[in-house]
CSV table of C-alpha atoms and ligand atoms in Angstrom, one decimal:
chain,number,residue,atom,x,y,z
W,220,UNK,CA,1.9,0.7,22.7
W,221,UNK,CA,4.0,-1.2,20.2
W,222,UNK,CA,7.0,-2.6,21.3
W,223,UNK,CA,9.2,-3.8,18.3
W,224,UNK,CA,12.2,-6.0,18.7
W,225,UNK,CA,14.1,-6.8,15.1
W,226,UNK,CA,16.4,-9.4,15.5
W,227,UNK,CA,19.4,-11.9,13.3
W,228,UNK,CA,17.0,-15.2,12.4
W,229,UNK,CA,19.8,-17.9,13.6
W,230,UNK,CA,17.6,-21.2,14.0
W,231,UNK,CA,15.8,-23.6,11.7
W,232,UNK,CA,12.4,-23.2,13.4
W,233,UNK,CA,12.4,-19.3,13.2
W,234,UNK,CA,13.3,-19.3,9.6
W,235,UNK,CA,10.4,-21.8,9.2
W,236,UNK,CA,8.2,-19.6,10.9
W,237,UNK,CA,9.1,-16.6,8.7
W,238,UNK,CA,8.5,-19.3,5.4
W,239,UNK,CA,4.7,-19.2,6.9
W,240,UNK,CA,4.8,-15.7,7.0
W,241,UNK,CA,6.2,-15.0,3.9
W,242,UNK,CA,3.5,-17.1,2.2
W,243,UNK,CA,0.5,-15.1,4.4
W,244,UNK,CA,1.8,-12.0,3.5
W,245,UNK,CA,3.1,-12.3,-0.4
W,246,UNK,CA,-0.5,-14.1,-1.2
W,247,UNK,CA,-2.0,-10.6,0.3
W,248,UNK,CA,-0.3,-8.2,-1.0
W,249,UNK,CA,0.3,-9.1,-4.9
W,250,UNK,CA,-3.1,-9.8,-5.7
W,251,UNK,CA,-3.6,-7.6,-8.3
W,252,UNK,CA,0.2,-6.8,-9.5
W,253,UNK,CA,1.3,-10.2,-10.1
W,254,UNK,CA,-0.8,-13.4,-11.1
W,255,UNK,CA,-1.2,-15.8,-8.2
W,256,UNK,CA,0.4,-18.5,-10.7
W,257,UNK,CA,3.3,-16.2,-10.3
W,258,UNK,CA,3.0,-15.3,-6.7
W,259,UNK,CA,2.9,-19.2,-5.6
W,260,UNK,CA,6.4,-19.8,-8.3
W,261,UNK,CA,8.3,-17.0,-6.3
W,262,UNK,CA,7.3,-17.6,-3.0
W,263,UNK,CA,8.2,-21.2,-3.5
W,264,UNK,CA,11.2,-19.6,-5.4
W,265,UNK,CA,12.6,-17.3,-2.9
W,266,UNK,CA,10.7,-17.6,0.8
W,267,UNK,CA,10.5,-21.3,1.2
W,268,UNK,CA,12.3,-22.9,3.9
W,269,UNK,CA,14.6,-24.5,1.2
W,270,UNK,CA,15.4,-21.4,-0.2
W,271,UNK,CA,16.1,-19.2,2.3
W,272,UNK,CA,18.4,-21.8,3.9
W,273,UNK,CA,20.4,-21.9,0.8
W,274,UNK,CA,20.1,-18.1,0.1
W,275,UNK,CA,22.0,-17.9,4.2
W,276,UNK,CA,24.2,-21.1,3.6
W,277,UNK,CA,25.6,-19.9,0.0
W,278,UNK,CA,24.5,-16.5,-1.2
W,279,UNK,CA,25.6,-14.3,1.7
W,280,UNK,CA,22.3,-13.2,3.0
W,281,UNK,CA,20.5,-12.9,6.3
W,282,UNK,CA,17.0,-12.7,7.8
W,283,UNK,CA,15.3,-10.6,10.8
W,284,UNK,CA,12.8,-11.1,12.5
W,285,UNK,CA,10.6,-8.6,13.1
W,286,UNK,CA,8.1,-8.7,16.5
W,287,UNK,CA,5.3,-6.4,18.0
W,288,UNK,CA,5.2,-7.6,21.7
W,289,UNK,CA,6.6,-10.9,21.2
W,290,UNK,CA,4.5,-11.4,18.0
W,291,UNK,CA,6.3,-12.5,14.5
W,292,UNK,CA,4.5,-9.7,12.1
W,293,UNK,CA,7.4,-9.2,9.5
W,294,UNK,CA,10.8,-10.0,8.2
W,295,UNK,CA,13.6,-8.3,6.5
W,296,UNK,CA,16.2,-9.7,3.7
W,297,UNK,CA,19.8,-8.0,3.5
W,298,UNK,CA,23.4,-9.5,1.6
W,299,UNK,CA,26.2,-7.4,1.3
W,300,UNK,CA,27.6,-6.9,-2.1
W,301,UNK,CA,31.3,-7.1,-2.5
W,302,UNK,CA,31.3,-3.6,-4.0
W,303,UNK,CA,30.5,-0.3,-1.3
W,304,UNK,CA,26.4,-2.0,-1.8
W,305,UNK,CA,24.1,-3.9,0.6
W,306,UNK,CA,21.1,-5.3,-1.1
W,307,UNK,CA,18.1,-5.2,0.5
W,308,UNK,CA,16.2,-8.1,-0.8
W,309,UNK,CA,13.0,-8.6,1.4
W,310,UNK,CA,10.9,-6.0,3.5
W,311,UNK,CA,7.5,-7.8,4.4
W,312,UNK,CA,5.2,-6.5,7.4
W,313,UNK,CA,2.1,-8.1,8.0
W,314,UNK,CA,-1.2,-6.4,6.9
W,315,UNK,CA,-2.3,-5.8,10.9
W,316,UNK,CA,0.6,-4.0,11.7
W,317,UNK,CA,1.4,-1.2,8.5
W,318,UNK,CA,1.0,2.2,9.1
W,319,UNK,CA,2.2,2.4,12.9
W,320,UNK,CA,6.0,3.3,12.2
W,321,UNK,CA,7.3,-0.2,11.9
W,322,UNK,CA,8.7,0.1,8.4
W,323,UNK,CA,10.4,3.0,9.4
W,324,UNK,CA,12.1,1.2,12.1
W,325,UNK,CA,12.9,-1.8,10.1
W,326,UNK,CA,14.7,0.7,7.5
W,327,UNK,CA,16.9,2.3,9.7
W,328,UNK,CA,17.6,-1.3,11.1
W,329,UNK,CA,18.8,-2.4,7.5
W,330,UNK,CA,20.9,1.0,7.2
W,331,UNK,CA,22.5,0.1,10.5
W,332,UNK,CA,23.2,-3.3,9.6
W,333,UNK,CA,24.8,-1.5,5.9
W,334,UNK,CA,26.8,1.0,7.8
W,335,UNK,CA,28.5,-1.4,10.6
W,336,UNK,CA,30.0,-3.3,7.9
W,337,UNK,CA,31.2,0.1,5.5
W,338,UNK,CA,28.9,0.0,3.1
W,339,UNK,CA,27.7,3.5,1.3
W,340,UNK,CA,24.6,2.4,-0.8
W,341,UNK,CA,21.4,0.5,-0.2
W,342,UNK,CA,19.7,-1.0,-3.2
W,343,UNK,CA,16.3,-2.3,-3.5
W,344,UNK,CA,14.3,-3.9,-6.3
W,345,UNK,CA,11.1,-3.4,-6.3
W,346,UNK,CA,7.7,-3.9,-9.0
W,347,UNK,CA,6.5,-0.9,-10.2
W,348,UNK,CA,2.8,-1.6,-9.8
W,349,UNK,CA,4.2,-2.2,-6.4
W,350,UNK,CA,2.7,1.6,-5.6
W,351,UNK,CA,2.7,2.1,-1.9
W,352,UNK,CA,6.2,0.2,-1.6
W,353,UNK,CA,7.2,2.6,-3.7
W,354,UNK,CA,5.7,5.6,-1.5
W,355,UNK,CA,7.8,4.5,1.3
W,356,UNK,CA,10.9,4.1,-0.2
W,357,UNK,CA,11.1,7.6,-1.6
W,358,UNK,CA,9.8,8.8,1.5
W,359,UNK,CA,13.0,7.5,3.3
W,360,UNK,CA,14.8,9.0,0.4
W,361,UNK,CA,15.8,6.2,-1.5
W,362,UNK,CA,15.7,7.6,-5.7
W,363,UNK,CA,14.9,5.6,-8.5
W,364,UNK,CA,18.5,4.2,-10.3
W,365,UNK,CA,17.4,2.4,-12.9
W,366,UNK,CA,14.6,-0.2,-13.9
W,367,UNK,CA,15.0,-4.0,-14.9
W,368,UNK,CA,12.7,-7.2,-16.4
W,369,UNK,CA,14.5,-10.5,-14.8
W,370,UNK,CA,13.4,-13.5,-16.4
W,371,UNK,CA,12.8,-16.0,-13.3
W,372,UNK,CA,11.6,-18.7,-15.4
W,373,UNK,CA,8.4,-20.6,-16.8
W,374,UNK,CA,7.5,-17.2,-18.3
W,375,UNK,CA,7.4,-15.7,-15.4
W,376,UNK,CA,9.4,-11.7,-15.2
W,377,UNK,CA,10.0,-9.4,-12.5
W,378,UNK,CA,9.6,-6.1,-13.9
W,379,UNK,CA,11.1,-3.8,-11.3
W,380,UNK,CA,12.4,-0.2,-10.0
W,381,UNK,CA,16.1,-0.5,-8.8
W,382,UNK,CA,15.9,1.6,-6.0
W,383,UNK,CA,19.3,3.1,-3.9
W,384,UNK,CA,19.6,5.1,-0.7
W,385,UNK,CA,22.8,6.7,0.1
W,386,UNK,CA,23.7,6.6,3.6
B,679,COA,C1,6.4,-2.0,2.4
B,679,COA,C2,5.9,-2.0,3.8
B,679,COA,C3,7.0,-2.8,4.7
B,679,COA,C4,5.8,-0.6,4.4
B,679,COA,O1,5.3,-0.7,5.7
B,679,COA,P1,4.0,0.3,6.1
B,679,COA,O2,3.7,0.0,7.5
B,679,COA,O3,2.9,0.0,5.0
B,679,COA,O4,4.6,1.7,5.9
B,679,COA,P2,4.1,3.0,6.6
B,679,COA,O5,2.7,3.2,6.2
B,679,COA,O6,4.4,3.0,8.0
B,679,COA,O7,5.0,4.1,5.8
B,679,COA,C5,6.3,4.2,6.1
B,679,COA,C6,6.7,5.7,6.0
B,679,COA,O8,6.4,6.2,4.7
B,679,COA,C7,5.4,7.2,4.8
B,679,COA,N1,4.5,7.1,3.7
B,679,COA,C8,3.6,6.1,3.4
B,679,COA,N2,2.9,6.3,2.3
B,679,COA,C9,3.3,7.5,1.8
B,679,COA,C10,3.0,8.3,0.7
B,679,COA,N3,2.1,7.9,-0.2
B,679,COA,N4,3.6,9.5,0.5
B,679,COA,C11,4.5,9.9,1.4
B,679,COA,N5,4.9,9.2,2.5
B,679,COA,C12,4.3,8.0,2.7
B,679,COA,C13,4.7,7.0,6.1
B,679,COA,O9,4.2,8.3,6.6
B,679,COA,C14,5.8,6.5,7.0
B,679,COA,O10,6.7,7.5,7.5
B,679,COA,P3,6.8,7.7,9.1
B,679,COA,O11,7.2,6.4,9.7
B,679,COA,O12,7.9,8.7,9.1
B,679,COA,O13,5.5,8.2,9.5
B,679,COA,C15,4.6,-2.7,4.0
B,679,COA,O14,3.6,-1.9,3.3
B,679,COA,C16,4.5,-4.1,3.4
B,679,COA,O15,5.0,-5.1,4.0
B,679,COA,N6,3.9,-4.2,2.2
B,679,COA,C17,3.7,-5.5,1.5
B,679,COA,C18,5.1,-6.1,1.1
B,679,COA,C19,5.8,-5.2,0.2
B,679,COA,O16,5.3,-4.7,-0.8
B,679,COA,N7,7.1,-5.1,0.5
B,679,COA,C20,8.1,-4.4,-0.3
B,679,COA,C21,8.5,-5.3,-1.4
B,679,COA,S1,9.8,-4.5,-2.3
């Protein structure tokens, strides 16, 4: 029996436990729709410790963690957007625990979070090679917006869905 607790990361040595995770997880689940070159630059990019202090100190944006009786097994990446939007920027499970409901619970946990503060859209980018990802978010009923290539740097692009959920 699973028993899920999803939770505001506040301290250092959480968010540096979600930094392992992050780097477990993204080396797993790219292969094959990015290049590791590129899946090393983004995780260094965007899930290191360094980052994701800065992306909570100055961009607006916070982590949960996600646990499966007491377990760290996922994470979750949200920042408001000062129009009626809440960006949801990260959703990682770890490969032992898909397929058992948790995603669903982590969804409604971001569209909570969206509608305590007023908002009325979530957005989500997401690859487009990126198929089962892309599975789930329809599922919940989130409908494909638009599409974008983001240059990140030394040649490296994100080629993406933008995804959006009404709530
Ligand atoms: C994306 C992710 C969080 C989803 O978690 P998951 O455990 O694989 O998702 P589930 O298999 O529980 O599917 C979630 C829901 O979508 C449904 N679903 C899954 N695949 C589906 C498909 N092909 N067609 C229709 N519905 C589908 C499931 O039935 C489930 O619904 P339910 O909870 O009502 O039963 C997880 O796969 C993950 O971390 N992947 C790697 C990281 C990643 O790609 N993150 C997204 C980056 S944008």
């Amino acid at each position: 029996m699973n028993n899920i607790e999803i939770t505001k990361v506040k301290y250092l040595p959480e968010l540096r436990q979600i930094a392992e995770l992050a780097d477990e997880i993204w080396h797993e689940c790219f292969v094959g729709i990015i290049s590791n070159g590129q899946i090393d630059y983004m995780v260094e990019k965007f899930q290191s410790l360094e980052a994701m202090t800065q992306q909570i100190e100055n961009q607006g944006y916070s982590y949960f963690a996600v646990r499966d009786n007491g377990e760290l097994c996922g994470y979750i990446g949200v920042k408001p957007e000062s129009d009626d939007r809440f960006f949801l920027s990260k959703l990682y499970l770890h490969k032992s625990r898909r397929g058992k409901g948790i995603a669903s619970l982590m969804l409604a946990k971001v569209f909570d979070e969206a509608r305590k503060i007023g908002k009325k859209r979530v957005y989500l980018t997401v690859n487009k090679h990126n198929d089962h990802a892309v599975d789930v978010y329809k599922k919940t009923g989130f409908v494909v917006a638009d599409t974008a290539v983001t240059d990140i740097g030394c040649n490296y692009v994100m080629d993406d869905f933008i995804m959006e959920y009404k709530l």
